[in-house]
mmCIF file of C-alpha atoms in Angstrom:
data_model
loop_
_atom_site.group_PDB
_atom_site.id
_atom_site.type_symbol
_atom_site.label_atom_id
_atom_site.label_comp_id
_atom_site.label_asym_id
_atom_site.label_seq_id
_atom_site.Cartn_x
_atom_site.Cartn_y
_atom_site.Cartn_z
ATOM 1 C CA UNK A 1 154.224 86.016 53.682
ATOM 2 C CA UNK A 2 154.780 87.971 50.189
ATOM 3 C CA UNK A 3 152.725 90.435 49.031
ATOM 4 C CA UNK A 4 152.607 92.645 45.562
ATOM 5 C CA UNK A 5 153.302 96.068 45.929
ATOM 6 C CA UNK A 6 153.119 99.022 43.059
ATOM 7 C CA UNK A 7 156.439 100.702 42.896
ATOM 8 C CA UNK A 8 157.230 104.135 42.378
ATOM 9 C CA UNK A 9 160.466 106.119 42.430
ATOM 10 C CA UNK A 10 161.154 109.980 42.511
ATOM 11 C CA UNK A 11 164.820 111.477 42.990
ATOM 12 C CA UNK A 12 165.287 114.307 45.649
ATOM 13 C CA UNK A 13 167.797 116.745 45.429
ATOM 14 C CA UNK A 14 168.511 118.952 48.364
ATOM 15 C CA UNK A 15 164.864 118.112 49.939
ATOM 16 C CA UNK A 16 163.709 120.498 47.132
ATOM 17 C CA UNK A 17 163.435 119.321 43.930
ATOM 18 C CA UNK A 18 161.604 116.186 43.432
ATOM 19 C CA UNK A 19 162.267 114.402 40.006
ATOM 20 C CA UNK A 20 160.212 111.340 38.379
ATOM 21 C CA UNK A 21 162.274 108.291 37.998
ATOM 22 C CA UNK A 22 159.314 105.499 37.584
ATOM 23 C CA UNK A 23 155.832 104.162 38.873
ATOM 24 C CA UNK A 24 153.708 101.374 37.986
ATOM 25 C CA UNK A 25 155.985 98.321 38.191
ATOM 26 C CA UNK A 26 154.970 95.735 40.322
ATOM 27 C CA UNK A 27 157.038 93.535 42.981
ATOM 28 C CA UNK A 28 156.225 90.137 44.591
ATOM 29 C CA UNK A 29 158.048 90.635 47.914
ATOM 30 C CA UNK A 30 158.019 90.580 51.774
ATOM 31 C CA UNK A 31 154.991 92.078 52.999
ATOM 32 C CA UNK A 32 155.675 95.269 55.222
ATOM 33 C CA UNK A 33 151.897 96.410 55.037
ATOM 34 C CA UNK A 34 149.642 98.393 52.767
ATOM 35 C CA UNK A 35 152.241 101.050 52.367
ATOM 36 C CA UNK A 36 156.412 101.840 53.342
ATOM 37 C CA UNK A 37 159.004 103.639 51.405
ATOM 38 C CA UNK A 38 162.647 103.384 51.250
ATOM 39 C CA UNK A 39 165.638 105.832 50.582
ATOM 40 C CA UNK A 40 168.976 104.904 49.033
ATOM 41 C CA UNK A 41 171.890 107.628 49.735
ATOM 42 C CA UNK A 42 173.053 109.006 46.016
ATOM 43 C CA UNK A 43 176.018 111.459 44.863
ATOM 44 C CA UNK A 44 176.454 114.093 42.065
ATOM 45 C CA UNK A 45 178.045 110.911 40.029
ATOM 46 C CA UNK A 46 175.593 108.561 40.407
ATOM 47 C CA UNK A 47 172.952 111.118 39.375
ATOM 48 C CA UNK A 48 175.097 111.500 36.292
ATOM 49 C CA UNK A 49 175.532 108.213 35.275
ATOM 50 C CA UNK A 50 171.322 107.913 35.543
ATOM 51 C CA UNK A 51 170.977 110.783 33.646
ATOM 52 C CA UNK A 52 173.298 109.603 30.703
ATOM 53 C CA UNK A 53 171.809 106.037 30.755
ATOM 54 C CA UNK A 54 168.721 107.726 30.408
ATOM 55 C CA UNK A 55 167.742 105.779 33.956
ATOM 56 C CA UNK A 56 165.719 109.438 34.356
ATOM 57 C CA UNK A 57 163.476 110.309 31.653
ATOM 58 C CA UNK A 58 163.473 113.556 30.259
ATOM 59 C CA UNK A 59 166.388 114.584 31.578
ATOM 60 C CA UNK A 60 169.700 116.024 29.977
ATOM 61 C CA UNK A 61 173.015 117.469 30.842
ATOM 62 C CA UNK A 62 174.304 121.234 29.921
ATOM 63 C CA UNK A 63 176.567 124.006 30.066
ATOM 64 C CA UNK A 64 175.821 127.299 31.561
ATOM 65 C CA UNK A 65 175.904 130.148 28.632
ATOM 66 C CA UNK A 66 179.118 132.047 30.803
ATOM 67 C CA UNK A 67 181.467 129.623 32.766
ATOM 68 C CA UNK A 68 180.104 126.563 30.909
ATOM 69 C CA UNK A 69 179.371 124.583 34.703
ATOM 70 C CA UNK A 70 177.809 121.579 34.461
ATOM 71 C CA UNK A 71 173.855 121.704 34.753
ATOM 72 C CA UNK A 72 171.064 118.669 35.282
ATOM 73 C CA UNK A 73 168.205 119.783 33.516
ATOM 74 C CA UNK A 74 165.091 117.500 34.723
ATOM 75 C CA UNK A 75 161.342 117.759 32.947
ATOM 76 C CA UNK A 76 158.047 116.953 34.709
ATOM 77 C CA UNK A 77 155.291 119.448 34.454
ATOM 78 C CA UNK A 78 157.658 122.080 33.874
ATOM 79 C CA UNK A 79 161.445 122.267 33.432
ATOM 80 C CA UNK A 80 163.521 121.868 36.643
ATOM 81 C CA UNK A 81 167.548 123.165 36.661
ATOM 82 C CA UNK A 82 170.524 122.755 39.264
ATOM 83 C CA UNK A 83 173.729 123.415 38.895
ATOM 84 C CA UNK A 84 176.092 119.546 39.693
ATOM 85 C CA UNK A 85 177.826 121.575 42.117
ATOM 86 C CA UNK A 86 175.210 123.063 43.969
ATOM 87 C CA UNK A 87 173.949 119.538 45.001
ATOM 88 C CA UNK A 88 174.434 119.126 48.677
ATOM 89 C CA UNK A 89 172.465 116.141 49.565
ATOM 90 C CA UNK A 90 170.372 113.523 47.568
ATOM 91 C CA UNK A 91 168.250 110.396 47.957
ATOM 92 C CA UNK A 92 166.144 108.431 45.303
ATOM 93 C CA UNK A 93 162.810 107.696 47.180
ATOM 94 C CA UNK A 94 160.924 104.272 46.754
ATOM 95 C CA UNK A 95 157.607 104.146 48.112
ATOM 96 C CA UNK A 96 155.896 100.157 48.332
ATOM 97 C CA UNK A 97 152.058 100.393 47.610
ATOM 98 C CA UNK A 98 150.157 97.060 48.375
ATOM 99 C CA UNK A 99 148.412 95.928 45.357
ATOM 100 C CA UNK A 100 144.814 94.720 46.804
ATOM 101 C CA UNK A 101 142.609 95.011 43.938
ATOM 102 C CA UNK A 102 142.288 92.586 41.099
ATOM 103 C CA UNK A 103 144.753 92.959 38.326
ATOM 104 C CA UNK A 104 145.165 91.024 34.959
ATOM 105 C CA UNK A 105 147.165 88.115 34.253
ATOM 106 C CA UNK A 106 149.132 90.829 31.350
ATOM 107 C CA UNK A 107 149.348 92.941 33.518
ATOM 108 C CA UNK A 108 151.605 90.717 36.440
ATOM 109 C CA UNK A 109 153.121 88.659 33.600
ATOM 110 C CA UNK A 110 154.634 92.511 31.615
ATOM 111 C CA UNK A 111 155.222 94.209 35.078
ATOM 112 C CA UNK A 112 156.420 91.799 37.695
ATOM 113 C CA UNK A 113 159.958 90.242 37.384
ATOM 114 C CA UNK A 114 160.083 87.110 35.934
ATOM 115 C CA UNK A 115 161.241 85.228 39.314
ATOM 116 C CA UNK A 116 158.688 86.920 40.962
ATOM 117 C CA UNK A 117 155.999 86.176 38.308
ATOM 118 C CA UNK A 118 156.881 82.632 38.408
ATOM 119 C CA UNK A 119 157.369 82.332 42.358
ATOM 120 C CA UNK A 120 153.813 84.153 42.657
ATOM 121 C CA UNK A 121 151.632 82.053 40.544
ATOM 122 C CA UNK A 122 153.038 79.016 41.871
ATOM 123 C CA UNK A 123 152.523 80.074 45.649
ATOM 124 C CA UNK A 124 148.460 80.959 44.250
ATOM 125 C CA UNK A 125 147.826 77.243 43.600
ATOM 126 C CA UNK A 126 145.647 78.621 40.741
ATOM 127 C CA UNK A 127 142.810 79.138 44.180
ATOM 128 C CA UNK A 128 142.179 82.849 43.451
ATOM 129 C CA UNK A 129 140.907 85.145 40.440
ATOM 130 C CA UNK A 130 143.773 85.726 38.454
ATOM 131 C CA UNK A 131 144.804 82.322 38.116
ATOM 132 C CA UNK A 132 141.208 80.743 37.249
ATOM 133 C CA UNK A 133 139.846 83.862 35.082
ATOM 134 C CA UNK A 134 143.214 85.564 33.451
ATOM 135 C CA UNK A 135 145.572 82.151 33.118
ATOM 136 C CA UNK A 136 142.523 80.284 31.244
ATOM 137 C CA UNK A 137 142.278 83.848 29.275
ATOM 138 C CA UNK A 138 146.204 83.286 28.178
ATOM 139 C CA UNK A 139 145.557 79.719 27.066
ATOM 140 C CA UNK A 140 141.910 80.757 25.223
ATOM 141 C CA UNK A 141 144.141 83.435 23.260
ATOM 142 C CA UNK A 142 146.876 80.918 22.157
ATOM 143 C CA UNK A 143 144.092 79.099 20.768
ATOM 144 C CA UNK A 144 142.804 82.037 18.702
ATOM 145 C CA UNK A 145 140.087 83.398 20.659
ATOM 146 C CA UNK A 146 139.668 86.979 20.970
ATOM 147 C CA UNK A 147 137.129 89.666 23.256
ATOM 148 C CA UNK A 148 136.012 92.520 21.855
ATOM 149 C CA UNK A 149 133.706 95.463 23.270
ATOM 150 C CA UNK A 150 130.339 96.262 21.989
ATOM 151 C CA UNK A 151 128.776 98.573 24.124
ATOM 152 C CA UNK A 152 129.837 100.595 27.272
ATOM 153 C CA UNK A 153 127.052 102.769 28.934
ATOM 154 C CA UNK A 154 127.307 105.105 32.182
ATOM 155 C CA UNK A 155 124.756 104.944 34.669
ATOM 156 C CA UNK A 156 124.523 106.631 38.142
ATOM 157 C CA UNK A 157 123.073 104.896 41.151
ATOM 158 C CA UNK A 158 123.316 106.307 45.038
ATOM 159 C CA UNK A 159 125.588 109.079 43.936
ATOM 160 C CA UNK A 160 128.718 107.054 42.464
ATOM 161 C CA UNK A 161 129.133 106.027 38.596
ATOM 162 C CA UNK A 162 129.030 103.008 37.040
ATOM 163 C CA UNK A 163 129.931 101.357 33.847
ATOM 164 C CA UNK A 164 127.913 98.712 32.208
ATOM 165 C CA UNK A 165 130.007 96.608 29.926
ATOM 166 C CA UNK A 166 129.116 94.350 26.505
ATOM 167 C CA UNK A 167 131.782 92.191 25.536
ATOM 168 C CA UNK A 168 131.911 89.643 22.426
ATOM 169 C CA UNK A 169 133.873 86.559 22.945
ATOM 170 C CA UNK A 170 135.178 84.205 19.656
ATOM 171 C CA UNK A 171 137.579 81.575 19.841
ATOM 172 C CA UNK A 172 137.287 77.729 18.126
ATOM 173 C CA UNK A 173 134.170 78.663 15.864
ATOM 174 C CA UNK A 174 132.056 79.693 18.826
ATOM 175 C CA UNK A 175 130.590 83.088 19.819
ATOM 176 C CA UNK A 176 128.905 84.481 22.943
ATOM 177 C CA UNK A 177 128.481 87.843 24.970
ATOM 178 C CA UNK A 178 129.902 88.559 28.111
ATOM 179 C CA UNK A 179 127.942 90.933 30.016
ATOM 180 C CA UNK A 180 129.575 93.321 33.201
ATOM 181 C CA UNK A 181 126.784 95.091 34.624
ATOM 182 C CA UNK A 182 128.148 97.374 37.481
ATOM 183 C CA UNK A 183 132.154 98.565 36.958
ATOM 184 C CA UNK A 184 132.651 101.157 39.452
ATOM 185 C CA UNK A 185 134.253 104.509 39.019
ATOM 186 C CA UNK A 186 134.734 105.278 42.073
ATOM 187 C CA UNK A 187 138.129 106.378 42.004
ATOM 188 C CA UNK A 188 136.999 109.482 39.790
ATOM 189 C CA UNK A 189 136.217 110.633 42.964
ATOM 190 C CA UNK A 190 139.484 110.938 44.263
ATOM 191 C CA UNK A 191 142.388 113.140 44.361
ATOM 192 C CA UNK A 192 144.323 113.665 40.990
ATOM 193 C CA UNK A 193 146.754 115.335 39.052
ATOM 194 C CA UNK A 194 147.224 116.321 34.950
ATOM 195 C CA UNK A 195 150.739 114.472 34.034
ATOM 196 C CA UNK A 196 152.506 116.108 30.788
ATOM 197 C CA UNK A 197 155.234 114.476 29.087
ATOM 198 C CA UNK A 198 157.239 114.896 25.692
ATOM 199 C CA UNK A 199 159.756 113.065 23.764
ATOM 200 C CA UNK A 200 160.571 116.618 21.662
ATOM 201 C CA UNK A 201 158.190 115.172 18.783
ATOM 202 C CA UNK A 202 154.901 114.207 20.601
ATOM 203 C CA UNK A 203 153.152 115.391 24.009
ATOM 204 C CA UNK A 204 151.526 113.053 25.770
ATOM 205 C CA UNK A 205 148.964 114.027 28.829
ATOM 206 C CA UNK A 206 147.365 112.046 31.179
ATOM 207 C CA UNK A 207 145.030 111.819 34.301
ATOM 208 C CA UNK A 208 146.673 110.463 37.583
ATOM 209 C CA UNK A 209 144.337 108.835 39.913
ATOM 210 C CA UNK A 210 146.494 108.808 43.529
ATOM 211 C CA UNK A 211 144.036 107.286 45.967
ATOM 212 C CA UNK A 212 142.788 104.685 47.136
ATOM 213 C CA UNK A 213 144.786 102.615 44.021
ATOM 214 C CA UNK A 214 146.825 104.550 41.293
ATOM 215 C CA UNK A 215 144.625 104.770 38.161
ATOM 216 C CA UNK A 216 146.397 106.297 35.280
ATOM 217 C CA UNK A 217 144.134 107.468 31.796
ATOM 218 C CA UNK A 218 145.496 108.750 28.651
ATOM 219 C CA UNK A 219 144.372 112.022 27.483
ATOM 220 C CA UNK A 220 143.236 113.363 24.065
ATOM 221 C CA UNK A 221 143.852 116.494 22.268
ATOM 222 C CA UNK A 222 139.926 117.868 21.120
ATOM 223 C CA UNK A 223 139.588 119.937 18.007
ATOM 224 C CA UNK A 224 140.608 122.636 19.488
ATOM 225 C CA UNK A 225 144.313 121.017 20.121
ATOM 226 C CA UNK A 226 143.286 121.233 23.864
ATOM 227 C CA UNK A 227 143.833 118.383 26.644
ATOM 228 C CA UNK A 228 141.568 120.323 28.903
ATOM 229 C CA UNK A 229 139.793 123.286 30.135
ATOM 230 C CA UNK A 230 139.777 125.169 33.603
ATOM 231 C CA UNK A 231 137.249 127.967 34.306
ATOM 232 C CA UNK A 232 136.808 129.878 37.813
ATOM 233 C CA UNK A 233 134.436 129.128 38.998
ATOM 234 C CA UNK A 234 134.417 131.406 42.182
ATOM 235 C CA UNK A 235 136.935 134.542 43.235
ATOM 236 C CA UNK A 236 137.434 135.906 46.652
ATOM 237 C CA UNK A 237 137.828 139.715 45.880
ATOM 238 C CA UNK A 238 137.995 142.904 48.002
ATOM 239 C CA UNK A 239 136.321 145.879 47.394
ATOM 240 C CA UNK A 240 139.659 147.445 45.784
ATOM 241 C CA UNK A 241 140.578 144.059 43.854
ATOM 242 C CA UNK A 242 136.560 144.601 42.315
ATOM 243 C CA UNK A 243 137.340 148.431 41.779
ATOM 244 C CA UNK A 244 140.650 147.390 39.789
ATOM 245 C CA UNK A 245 139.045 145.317 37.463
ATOM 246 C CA UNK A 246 136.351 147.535 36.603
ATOM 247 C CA UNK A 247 138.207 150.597 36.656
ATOM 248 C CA UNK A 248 136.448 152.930 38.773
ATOM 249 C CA UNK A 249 134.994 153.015 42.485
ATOM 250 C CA UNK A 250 131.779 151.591 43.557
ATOM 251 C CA UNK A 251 130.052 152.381 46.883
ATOM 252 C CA UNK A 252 128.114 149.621 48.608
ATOM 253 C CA UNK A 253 124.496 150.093 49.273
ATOM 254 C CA UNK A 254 120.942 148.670 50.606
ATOM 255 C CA UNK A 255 119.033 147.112 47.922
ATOM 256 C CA UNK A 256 116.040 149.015 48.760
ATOM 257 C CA UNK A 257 118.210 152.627 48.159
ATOM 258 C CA UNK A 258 118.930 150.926 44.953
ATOM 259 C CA UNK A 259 115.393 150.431 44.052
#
């Protein structure tokens, strides 16, 4: 039995230094369960050659300033740098996440291989939700019809977040609303990281949902040219860290003596 699994790659060099290669493409293969992860064997060369094919992104080759060695410069959040010859050991890392939720017929067309694409929708016998909602959504836009949003409001209920959605459908001279009333956003809820990127031109930033499914959302500068803020919120201090920052010595008492 096949399965579709999210894909994502990272390169590790010297079981230090983990590099982004690629996430989000899909595969339509064997199923080994909701989650495994391979590792392929790789040498200084091979690293190389990804780097000049630009199989890495962000990622460039240099010459120190003073004996001009040859130096793999790698950018994620920040700017990572190893010498070629310092490289004792690497591994490109592929972890297999089961795709369980419901995805769009784009989506699986764009990410899957075409083989795979093909071999999956035929083994579906157009019985589950992307082949009756999404394929008839593929033929309604060949035939001009288009969906477009009119109103998204957030609600709370129990604790979690909602959205209600308000679409407008038109296609062959005809018009109606489609009407979602409980998308859940759940997965704000769970554990996530702020991705940076840049191209030398334009920085991108993102939010990266990791669990239970990986939920990636594009970021936006405000008018302050800021992606985000981050305030403490709450300090564990000692006496002398409290003294430092105000610049003299206090002495703890009662709040009666105070009064």
């Amino acid at each position: 039995m096949k399965s579709i699994y999210e894909v994502s790659k990272r390169l590790v060099i010297n079981e230090e230094i983990f590099v982004y290669i690629s996430d989000g493409n899909l595969r339509y293969i064997e199923d080994k369960g909701d989650m495994y992860d391979t590792k392929e064997v790789v040498d200084v060369d091979y690293i190389r050659k990804m780097i000049i094919d630009e199989i890495i992104p962000w990622s460039k080759i240099k010459k120190s300033l003073i004996k001009k060695e040859e130096v793999f410069c790698f950018w994620d959040e920040f700017v990572v740098k190893i010498k070629s010859k310092k490289i004792q050991n690497a591994y490109i890392h592929t972890l297999f996440s089961k795709r369980n939720r419901v995805f769009t017929f784009e989506d699986a067309k764009k990410k899957l291989p075409l083989d795979e694409f093909v071999e999956y929708l035929s083994e579906q016998d157009q019985k589950i939700f992307l082949n009756k909602t999404f394929v008839l959504w593929e033929v309604n836009k060949e035939m001009g019809r288009d969906t477009e949003l009119k109103n998204a409001e957030l609600y709370r209920e129990n604790g979690e977040y909602f959205l209600d959605l308000t679409y407008v459908e038109k296609g062959c001279g005809n018009e109606c609303e489609l009407k979602i009333p409980k998308v859940s956003l759940n997965f704000l809820n769970s554990d996530f990281y702020l991705k940076r990127s840049s191209d030398g031109y334009f920085d991108n930033c993102s939010i990266e949902y990791c669990y239970p499914n990986h939920v990636s959302l594009n970021l936006f500068q405000d008018d302050n040219k800021e992606y985000f803020y981050q305030k403490l919120l709450k300090k564990k201090m000692t006496i002398k860290d409290i003294e430092k920052e105000l610049g003299y010595e206090i002495e703890l008492i009662n709040e009666e003596e105070g009064e």
